[in-house]
PDB file of C-alpha atoms in Angstrom:
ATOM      1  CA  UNK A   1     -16.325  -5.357   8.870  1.00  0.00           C
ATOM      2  CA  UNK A   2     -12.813  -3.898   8.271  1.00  0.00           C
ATOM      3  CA  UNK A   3     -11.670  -0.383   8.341  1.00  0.00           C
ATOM      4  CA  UNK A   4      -8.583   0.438   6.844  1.00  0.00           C
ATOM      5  CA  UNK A   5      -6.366   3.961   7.397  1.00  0.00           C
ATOM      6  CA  UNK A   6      -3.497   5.007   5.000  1.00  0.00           C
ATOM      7  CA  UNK A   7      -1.085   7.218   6.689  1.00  0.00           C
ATOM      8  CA  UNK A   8       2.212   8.674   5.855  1.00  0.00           C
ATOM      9  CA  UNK A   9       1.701  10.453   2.364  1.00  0.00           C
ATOM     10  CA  UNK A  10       3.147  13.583   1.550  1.00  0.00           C
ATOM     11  CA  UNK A  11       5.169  15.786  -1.152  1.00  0.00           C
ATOM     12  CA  UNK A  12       8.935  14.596  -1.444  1.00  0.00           C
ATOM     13  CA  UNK A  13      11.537  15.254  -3.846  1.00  0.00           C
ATOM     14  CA  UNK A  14      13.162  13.129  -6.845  1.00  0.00           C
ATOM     15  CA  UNK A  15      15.399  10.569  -4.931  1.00  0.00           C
ATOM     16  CA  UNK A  16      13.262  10.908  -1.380  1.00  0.00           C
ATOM     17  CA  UNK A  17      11.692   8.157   0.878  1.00  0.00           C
ATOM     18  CA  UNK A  18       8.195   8.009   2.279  1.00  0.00           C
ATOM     19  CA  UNK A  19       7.149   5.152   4.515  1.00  0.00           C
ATOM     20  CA  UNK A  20       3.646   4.666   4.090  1.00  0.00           C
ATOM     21  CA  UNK A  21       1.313   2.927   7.117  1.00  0.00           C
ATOM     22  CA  UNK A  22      -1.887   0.761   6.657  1.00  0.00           C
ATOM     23  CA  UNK A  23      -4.232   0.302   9.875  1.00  0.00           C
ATOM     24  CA  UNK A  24      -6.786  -2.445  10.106  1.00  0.00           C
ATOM     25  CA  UNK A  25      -9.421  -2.540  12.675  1.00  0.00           C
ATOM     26  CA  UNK A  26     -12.908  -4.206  12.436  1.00  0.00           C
ATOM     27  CA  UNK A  27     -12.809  -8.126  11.550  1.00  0.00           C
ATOM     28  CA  UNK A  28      -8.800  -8.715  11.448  1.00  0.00           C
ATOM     29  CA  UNK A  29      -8.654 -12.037  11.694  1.00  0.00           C
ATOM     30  CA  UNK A  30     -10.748 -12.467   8.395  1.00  0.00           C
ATOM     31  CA  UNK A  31      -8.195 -10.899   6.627  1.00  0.00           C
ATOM     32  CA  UNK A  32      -5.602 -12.678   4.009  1.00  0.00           C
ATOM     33  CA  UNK A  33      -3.717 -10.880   1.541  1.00  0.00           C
ATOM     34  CA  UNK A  34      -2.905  -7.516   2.089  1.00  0.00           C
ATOM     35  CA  UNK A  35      -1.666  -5.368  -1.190  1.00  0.00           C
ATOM     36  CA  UNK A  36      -0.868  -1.222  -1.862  1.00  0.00           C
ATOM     37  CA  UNK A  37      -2.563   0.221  -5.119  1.00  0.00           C
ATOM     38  CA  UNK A  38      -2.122   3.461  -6.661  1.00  0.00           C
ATOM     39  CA  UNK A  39      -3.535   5.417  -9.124  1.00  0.00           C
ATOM     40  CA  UNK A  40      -2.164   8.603 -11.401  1.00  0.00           C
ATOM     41  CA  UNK A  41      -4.749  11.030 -13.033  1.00  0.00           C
ATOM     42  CA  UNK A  42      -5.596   9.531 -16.180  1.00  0.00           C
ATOM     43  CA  UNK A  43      -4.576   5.940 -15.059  1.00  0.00           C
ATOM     44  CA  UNK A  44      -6.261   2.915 -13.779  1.00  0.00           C
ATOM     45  CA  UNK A  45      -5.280   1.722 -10.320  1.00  0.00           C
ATOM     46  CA  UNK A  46      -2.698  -0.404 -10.267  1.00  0.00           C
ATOM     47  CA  UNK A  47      -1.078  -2.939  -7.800  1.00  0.00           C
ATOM     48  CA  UNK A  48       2.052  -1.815  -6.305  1.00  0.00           C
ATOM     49  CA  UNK A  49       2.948  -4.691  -4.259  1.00  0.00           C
ATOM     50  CA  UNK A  50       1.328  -7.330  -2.451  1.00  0.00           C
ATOM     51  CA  UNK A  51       1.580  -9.739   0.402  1.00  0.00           C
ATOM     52  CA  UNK A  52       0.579 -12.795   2.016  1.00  0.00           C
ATOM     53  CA  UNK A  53      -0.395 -13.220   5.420  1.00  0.00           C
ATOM     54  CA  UNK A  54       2.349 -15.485   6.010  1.00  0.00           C
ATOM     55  CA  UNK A  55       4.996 -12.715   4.214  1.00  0.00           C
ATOM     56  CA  UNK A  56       5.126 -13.696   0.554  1.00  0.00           C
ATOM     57  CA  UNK A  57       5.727 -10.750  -1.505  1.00  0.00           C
ATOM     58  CA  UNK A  58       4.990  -9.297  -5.079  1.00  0.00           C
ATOM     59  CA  UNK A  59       6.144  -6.576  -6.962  1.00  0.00           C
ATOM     60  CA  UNK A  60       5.371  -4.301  -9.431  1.00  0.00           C
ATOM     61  CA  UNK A  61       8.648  -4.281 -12.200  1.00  0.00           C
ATOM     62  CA  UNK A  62       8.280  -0.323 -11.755  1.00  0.00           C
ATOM     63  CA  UNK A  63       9.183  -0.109  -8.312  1.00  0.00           C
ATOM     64  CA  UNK A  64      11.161  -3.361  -7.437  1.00  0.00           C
ATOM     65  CA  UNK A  65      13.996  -2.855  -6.060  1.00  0.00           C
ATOM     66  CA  UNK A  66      13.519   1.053  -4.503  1.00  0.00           C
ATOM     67  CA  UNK A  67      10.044   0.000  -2.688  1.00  0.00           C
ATOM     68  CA  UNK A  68       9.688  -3.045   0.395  1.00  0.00           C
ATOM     69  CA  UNK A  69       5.845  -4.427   1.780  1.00  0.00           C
ATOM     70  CA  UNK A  70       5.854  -5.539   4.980  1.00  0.00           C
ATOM     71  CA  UNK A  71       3.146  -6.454   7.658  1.00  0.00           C
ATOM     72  CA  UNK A  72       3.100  -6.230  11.193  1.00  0.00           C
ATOM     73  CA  UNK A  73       0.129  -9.110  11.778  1.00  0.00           C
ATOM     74  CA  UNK A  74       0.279  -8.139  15.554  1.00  0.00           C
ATOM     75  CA  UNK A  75      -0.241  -4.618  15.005  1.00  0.00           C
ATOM     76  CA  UNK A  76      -2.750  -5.279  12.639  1.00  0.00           C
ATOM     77  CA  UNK A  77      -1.000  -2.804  10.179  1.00  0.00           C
ATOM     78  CA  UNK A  78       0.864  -2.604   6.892  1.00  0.00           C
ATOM     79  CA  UNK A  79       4.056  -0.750   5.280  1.00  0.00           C
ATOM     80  CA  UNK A  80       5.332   0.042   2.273  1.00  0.00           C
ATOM     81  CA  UNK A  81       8.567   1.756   2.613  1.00  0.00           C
ATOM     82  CA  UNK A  82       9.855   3.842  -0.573  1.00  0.00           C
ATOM     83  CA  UNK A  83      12.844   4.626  -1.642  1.00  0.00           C
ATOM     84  CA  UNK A  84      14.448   6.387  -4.535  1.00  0.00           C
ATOM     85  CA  UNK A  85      11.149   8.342  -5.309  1.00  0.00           C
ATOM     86  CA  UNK A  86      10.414   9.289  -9.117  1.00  0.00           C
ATOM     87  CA  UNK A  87       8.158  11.885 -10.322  1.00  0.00           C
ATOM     88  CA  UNK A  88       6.520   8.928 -12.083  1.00  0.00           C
ATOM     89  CA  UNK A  89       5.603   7.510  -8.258  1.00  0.00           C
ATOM     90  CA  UNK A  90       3.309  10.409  -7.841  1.00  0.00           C
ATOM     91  CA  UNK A  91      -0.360   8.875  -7.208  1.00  0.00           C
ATOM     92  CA  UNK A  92      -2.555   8.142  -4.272  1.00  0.00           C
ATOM     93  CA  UNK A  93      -1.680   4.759  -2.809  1.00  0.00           C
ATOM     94  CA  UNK A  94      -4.511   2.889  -1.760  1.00  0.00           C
ATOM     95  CA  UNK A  95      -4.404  -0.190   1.015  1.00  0.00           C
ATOM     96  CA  UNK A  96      -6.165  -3.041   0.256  1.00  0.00           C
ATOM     97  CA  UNK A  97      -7.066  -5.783   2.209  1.00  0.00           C
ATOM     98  CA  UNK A  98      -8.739  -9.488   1.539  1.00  0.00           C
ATOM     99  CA  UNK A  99     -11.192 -11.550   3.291  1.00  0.00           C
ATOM    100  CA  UNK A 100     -13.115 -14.264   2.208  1.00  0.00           C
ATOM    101  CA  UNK A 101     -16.176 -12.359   1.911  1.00  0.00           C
ATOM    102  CA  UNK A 102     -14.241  -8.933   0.256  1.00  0.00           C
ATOM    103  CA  UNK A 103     -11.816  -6.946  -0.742  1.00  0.00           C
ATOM    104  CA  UNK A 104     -11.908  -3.812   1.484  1.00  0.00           C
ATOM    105  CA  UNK A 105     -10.050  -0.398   0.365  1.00  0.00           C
ATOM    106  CA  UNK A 106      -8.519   2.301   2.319  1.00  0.00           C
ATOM    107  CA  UNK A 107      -9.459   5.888   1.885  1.00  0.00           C
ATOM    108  CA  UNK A 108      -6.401   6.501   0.040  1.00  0.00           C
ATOM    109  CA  UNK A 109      -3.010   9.037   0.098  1.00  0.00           C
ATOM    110  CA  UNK A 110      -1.662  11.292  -1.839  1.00  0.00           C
ATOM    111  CA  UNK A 111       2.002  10.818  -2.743  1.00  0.00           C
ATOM    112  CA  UNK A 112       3.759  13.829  -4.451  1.00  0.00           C
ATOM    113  CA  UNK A 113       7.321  13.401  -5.978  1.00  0.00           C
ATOM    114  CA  UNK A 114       8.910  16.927  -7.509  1.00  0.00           C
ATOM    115  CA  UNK A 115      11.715  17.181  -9.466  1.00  0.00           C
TER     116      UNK A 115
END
């Protein structure tokens, strides 16, 4: 019942910015909490950051500080701006978004930071 669209990926260098976009469409109003995940080869997904629909925020201690979440309810879309890149950023960030029922997941994009 919800679709969600990761835009804004792309190969950056060491000390770069990115801003990536989340779009929801389908059942919007169902959904809650709205997080970005990412996963490395060889890693397990982790969660990047996360927020509430009413703008409560949570961060992972490897990018607080250099990254910001933020939602746009009336767009029906979600950012997470990134700053001061690191090689060790380099994964495909995945939107996720809550609703009673589920958890839906985004298709996914690739983030490459060279040094």
């Amino acid at each position: 019942q919800v679709q969600l669209v990761e835009s804004g990926g792309g190969l950056v260098q060491a000390g770069g910015s990115l801003r990536l976009s989340c779009a929801a469409s389908g059942s919007i109003y169902d959904i809650g909490a709205m997080a970005w995940y990412r996963q490395a080869p060889g890693n397990q997904r982790e969660l990047v950051a996360a927020i509430t629909i009413d703008g409560n925020t949570n961060y992972a201690g490897s990018v607080k500080g250099r990254f910001t979440i933020s939602r746009d309810n009336a767009k029906n879309t979600m950012y997470l701006q990134m700053n001061n890149l690191k090689p060790e950023d380099t994964a495909v960030y995945y939107c996720k978004a809550g609703t009673p029922q589920y958890d839906y997941w985004g298709q996914g994009t690739q983030v490459t930071v060279s040094s």
